[in-house]
Amino acid sequence: MGKRDRNLVSDLVFGMLRCWEGLVKTTGEETPGLVHLNAYVQTLGHEPLAFRDDSFEKVAPLQSLFTVNDEQNKRGKDQFGDNWDSLLETFAERSEVFLKFRNAAELELFQEVLEELDIKGEVLPSGKGMKLNPDDGGKVRSLIKEQKFPIEVQDYSCQQVIDFLPNIEGKKVWDVCAGNGGKTLDLASHVGGGQLIASDISESKLIELQRRVTAWTYQGIQTRLLSKNISQTAIDASFDLVYLDVPCSGSGTWRRSPWLKMWEAEVIEDVMETQQELLQHFAKSVKQGGKLAYSTCSIWKEENQEQIQTFLKENPLFQLEEEHQLLPEKGKGDGFYFCLLSKT
Ligand SMILES: C[S@@+](CC[C@H](N)C(=O)[O-])C[C@H]1O[C@@H](n2cnc3c(N)ncnc32)[C@H](O)[C@@H]1O
């Protein structure tokens, strides 16, 4: 299969996943099959597939090209009211590709490479990030590999975290859920002579984190593999900043990962339990006068504001300093929640 065909198949599969619940209603079929493809192409306004003889009463125009199950629909309407339908429309679109650079000079070098190929990139307000058209994504990813300096593909909302955080220069910082280090790189570039610990329960992610940190030529970052049993991690209240970029439903990233909307409610409930346990346990490692930061890539208040309210009720030494709820938006990043608490 050639590259064009692969792109076509991927567009079709992603497109069908985006409006899956609508296709099930239209066809009356829950088991994935060609019947859904036939309904999908007709929904887009094309002729029925020549080799299929499915006959639908009428291909129902999908309410939106992004559909969710009834429970999520209710939750969305309850939480976002009249804005819910326009949020669903946003989820139907492909998101732009966002890049992150070590510095403005390297961004400019890459811009020259793009200009030679007539690819347009828009520089983000930070001066160290760039936005590109989704159609250029494949080409740009290949170009990144050919450069002598590191470039990360990272959503714009995630790139803004460093602006929400307090000054960490010379401070002792713990990035508890560091994963493969997307945001650790930003912490590392701001921590100056301080101390940065990056931890996770996944060894393979920490190996990838170490590879990235080395590629970005940052030194002195300690990695720590944690037990899945949260209460087993020893705590001492010595950190100026503890950052919890917790596991979540990923509902803010549905444009890029539409399959996440199919997560079972019980899985999300388990994740929410972990979020509260992480908050309660790792908050103990914040020193007096220190800060606790919490973020998710979810749009649901149950994983965001409500988790923080529950935490604050049980931890009166902490106060909410600031909160940012970013919703997915055309030309901007994914849905993201960030809040900063301080400890007296
Ligand atoms: C949202 S991801 C982190 C993304 C990462 N900070 C980044 O910027 O790329 C959440 C991470 O939490 C980790 N995690 C899950 N349970 C954990 C726990 N009990 N302690 C620490 N990390 C945990 C997961 O392995 C996952 O890598």
mmCIF file of N, CA and C in Angstrom, residues 112-164:
data_model
loop_
_atom_site.group_PDB
_atom_site.id
_atom_site.type_symbol
_atom_site.label_atom_id
_atom_site.label_comp_id
_atom_site.label_asym_id
_atom_site.label_seq_id
_atom_site.Cartn_x
_atom_site.Cartn_y
_atom_site.Cartn_z
ATOM 1 N N GLU A 112 13.652 27.832 8.221
ATOM 2 C CA GLU A 112 14.296 27.935 6.901
ATOM 3 C C GLU A 112 14.106 26.642 6.109
ATOM 4 N N VAL A 113 14.250 25.498 6.818
ATOM 5 C CA VAL A 113 14.056 24.199 6.157
ATOM 6 C C VAL A 113 12.627 24.123 5.599
ATOM 7 N N LEU A 114 11.655 24.571 6.413
ATOM 8 C CA LEU A 114 10.250 24.495 5.990
ATOM 9 C C LEU A 114 9.990 25.418 4.797
ATOM 10 N N GLU A 115 10.588 26.629 4.861
ATOM 11 C CA GLU A 115 10.356 27.596 3.774
ATOM 12 C C GLU A 115 10.824 27.052 2.438
ATOM 13 N N GLU A 116 11.973 26.347 2.456
ATOM 14 C CA GLU A 116 12.489 25.773 1.201
ATOM 15 C C GLU A 116 11.488 24.806 0.591
ATOM 16 N N LEU A 117 10.689 24.170 1.446
ATOM 17 C CA LEU A 117 9.703 23.197 0.949
ATOM 18 C C LEU A 117 8.306 23.807 0.853
ATOM 19 N N ASP A 118 8.263 25.125 1.034
ATOM 20 C CA ASP A 118 6.990 25.841 0.949
ATOM 21 C C ASP A 118 5.966 25.375 1.991
ATOM 22 N N ILE A 119 6.465 24.993 3.171
ATOM 23 C CA ILE A 119 5.554 24.617 4.271
ATOM 24 C C ILE A 119 5.465 25.800 5.225
ATOM 25 N N LYS A 120 4.227 26.175 5.540
ATOM 26 C CA LYS A 120 4.062 27.361 6.392
ATOM 27 C C LYS A 120 3.900 26.956 7.857
ATOM 28 N N GLY A 121 4.684 27.589 8.717
ATOM 29 C CA GLY A 121 4.577 27.339 10.150
ATOM 30 C C GLY A 121 4.388 28.670 10.873
ATOM 31 N N GLU A 122 3.536 28.677 11.877
ATOM 32 C CA GLU A 122 3.303 29.928 12.623
ATOM 33 C C GLU A 122 4.006 29.824 13.974
ATOM 34 N N VAL A 123 4.774 30.839 14.321
ATOM 35 C CA VAL A 123 5.499 30.815 15.591
ATOM 36 C C VAL A 123 4.533 31.125 16.731
ATOM 37 N N LEU A 124 4.620 30.342 17.811
ATOM 38 C CA LEU A 124 3.740 30.533 18.968
ATOM 39 C C LEU A 124 4.266 31.677 19.845
ATOM 40 N N PRO A 125 3.407 32.261 20.706
ATOM 41 C CA PRO A 125 3.838 33.417 21.507
ATOM 42 C C PRO A 125 5.102 33.169 22.331
ATOM 43 N N SER A 126 5.367 31.937 22.732
ATOM 44 C CA SER A 126 6.569 31.643 23.532
ATOM 45 C C SER A 126 7.852 31.904 22.739
ATOM 46 N N GLY A 127 7.747 31.908 21.394
ATOM 47 C CA GLY A 127 8.938 32.052 20.551
ATOM 48 C C GLY A 127 9.710 30.749 20.429
ATOM 49 N N LYS A 128 9.273 29.712 21.142
ATOM 50 C CA LYS A 128 9.979 28.421 21.094
ATOM 51 C C LYS A 128 9.055 27.297 20.615
ATOM 52 N N GLY A 129 7.914 27.686 20.084
ATOM 53 C CA GLY A 129 6.971 26.685 19.585
ATOM 54 C C GLY A 129 6.430 27.097 18.239
ATOM 55 N N MET A 130 5.906 26.115 17.499
ATOM 56 C CA MET A 130 5.417 26.416 16.153
ATOM 57 C C MET A 130 4.149 25.616 15.877
ATOM 58 N N LYS A 131 3.243 26.230 15.112
ATOM 59 C CA LYS A 131 1.990 25.557 14.732
ATOM 60 C C LYS A 131 1.996 25.301 13.231
ATOM 61 N N LEU A 132 1.607 24.083 12.845
ATOM 62 C CA LEU A 132 1.581 23.729 11.419
ATOM 63 C C LEU A 132 0.245 23.118 11.047
ATOM 64 N N ASN A 133 -0.072 23.211 9.766
ATOM 65 C CA ASN A 133 -1.296 22.630 9.239
ATOM 66 C C ASN A 133 -1.272 21.105 9.420
ATOM 67 N N PRO A 134 -2.422 20.489 9.820
ATOM 68 C CA PRO A 134 -2.420 19.028 10.009
ATOM 69 C C PRO A 134 -1.986 18.267 8.749
ATOM 70 N N ASP A 135 -2.271 18.833 7.573
ATOM 71 C CA ASP A 135 -1.893 18.134 6.327
ATOM 72 C C ASP A 135 -0.380 17.986 6.185
ATOM 73 N N ASP A 136 0.387 18.868 6.840
ATOM 74 C CA ASP A 136 1.851 18.808 6.721
ATOM 75 C C ASP A 136 2.478 17.911 7.778
ATOM 76 N N GLY A 137 1.627 17.342 8.663
ATOM 77 C CA GLY A 137 2.134 16.573 9.798
ATOM 78 C C GLY A 137 3.127 15.484 9.428
ATOM 79 N N GLY A 138 2.752 14.638 8.442
ATOM 80 C CA GLY A 138 3.604 13.495 8.064
ATOM 81 C C GLY A 138 4.967 13.966 7.591
ATOM 82 N N LYS A 139 4.954 14.960 6.684
ATOM 83 C CA LYS A 139 6.200 15.463 6.098
ATOM 84 C C LYS A 139 7.090 16.072 7.196
ATOM 85 N N VAL A 140 6.452 16.831 8.077
ATOM 86 C CA VAL A 140 7.212 17.529 9.121
ATOM 87 C C VAL A 140 7.853 16.524 10.087
ATOM 88 N N ARG A 141 7.116 15.464 10.393
ATOM 89 C CA ARG A 141 7.674 14.451 11.312
ATOM 90 C C ARG A 141 8.934 13.832 10.701
ATOM 91 N N SER A 142 8.953 13.600 9.377
ATOM 92 C CA SER A 142 10.164 13.049 8.745
ATOM 93 C C SER A 142 11.291 14.072 8.810
ATOM 94 N N LEU A 143 10.959 15.354 8.576
ATOM 95 C CA LEU A 143 12.001 16.393 8.595
ATOM 96 C C LEU A 143 12.643 16.522 9.975
ATOM 97 N N ILE A 144 11.813 16.354 11.019
ATOM 98 C CA ILE A 144 12.322 16.485 12.393
ATOM 99 C C ILE A 144 13.476 15.506 12.601
ATOM 100 N N LYS A 145 13.282 14.277 12.079
ATOM 101 C CA LYS A 145 14.306 13.233 12.300
ATOM 102 C C LYS A 145 15.628 13.582 11.627
ATOM 103 N N GLU A 146 15.568 14.429 10.591
ATOM 104 C CA GLU A 146 16.799 14.752 9.846
ATOM 105 C C GLU A 146 17.591 15.900 10.464
ATOM 106 N N GLN A 147 17.041 16.571 11.486
ATOM 107 C CA GLN A 147 17.730 17.750 12.040
ATOM 108 C C GLN A 147 18.815 17.345 13.045
ATOM 109 N N LYS A 148 19.785 18.252 13.209
ATOM 110 C CA LYS A 148 20.894 17.974 14.140
ATOM 111 C C LYS A 148 20.523 18.357 15.563
ATOM 112 N N PHE A 149 19.391 19.029 15.734
ATOM 113 C CA PHE A 149 18.970 19.450 17.074
ATOM 114 C C PHE A 149 17.601 18.830 17.374
ATOM 115 N N PRO A 150 17.270 18.669 18.675
ATOM 116 C CA PRO A 150 16.004 17.993 18.998
ATOM 117 C C PRO A 150 14.790 18.890 18.817
ATOM 118 N N ILE A 151 13.708 18.295 18.356
ATOM 119 C CA ILE A 151 12.416 18.992 18.233
ATOM 120 C C ILE A 151 11.355 18.023 18.752
ATOM 121 N N GLU A 152 10.450 18.525 19.566
ATOM 122 C CA GLU A 152 9.380 17.681 20.097
ATOM 123 C C GLU A 152 8.050 18.051 19.455
ATOM 124 N N VAL A 153 7.230 17.034 19.162
ATOM 125 C CA VAL A 153 5.842 17.298 18.792
ATOM 126 C C VAL A 153 5.073 17.298 20.109
ATOM 127 N N GLN A 154 4.479 18.435 20.470
ATOM 128 C CA GLN A 154 3.748 18.506 21.737
ATOM 129 C C GLN A 154 2.592 19.497 21.619
ATOM 130 N N ASP A 155 1.438 19.066 22.069
ATOM 131 C CA ASP A 155 0.246 19.905 21.969
ATOM 132 C C ASP A 155 0.470 21.285 22.618
ATOM 133 N N TYR A 156 -0.200 22.294 22.057
ATOM 134 C CA TYR A 156 -0.008 23.669 22.531
ATOM 135 C C TYR A 156 -0.418 23.848 23.992
ATOM 136 N N SER A 157 -1.531 23.213 24.401
ATOM 137 C CA SER A 157 -1.964 23.365 25.803
ATOM 138 C C SER A 157 -0.863 22.879 26.740
ATOM 139 N N CYS A 158 -0.265 21.745 26.408
ATOM 140 C CA CYS A 158 0.806 21.200 27.264
ATOM 141 C C CYS A 158 2.012 22.142 27.274
ATOM 142 N N GLN A 159 2.263 22.804 26.143
ATOM 143 C CA GLN A 159 3.409 23.723 26.095
ATOM 144 C C GLN A 159 3.206 24.939 27.000
ATOM 145 N N GLN A 160 1.937 25.202 27.378
ATOM 146 C CA GLN A 160 1.679 26.403 28.192
ATOM 147 C C GLN A 160 1.871 26.168 29.692
ATOM 148 N N VAL A 161 2.010 24.887 30.080
ATOM 149 C CA VAL A 161 2.110 24.583 31.513
ATOM 150 C C VAL A 161 3.230 25.370 32.177
ATOM 151 N N ILE A 162 4.346 25.476 31.485
ATOM 152 C CA ILE A 162 5.506 26.144 32.095
ATOM 153 C C ILE A 162 5.184 27.618 32.412
ATOM 154 N N ASP A 163 4.267 28.221 31.650
ATOM 155 C CA ASP A 163 3.876 29.613 31.931
ATOM 156 C C ASP A 163 2.947 29.703 33.138
ATOM 157 N N PHE A 164 2.216 28.624 33.422
ATOM 158 C CA PHE A 164 1.300 28.627 34.566
ATOM 159 C C PHE A 164 2.043 28.366 35.880
#
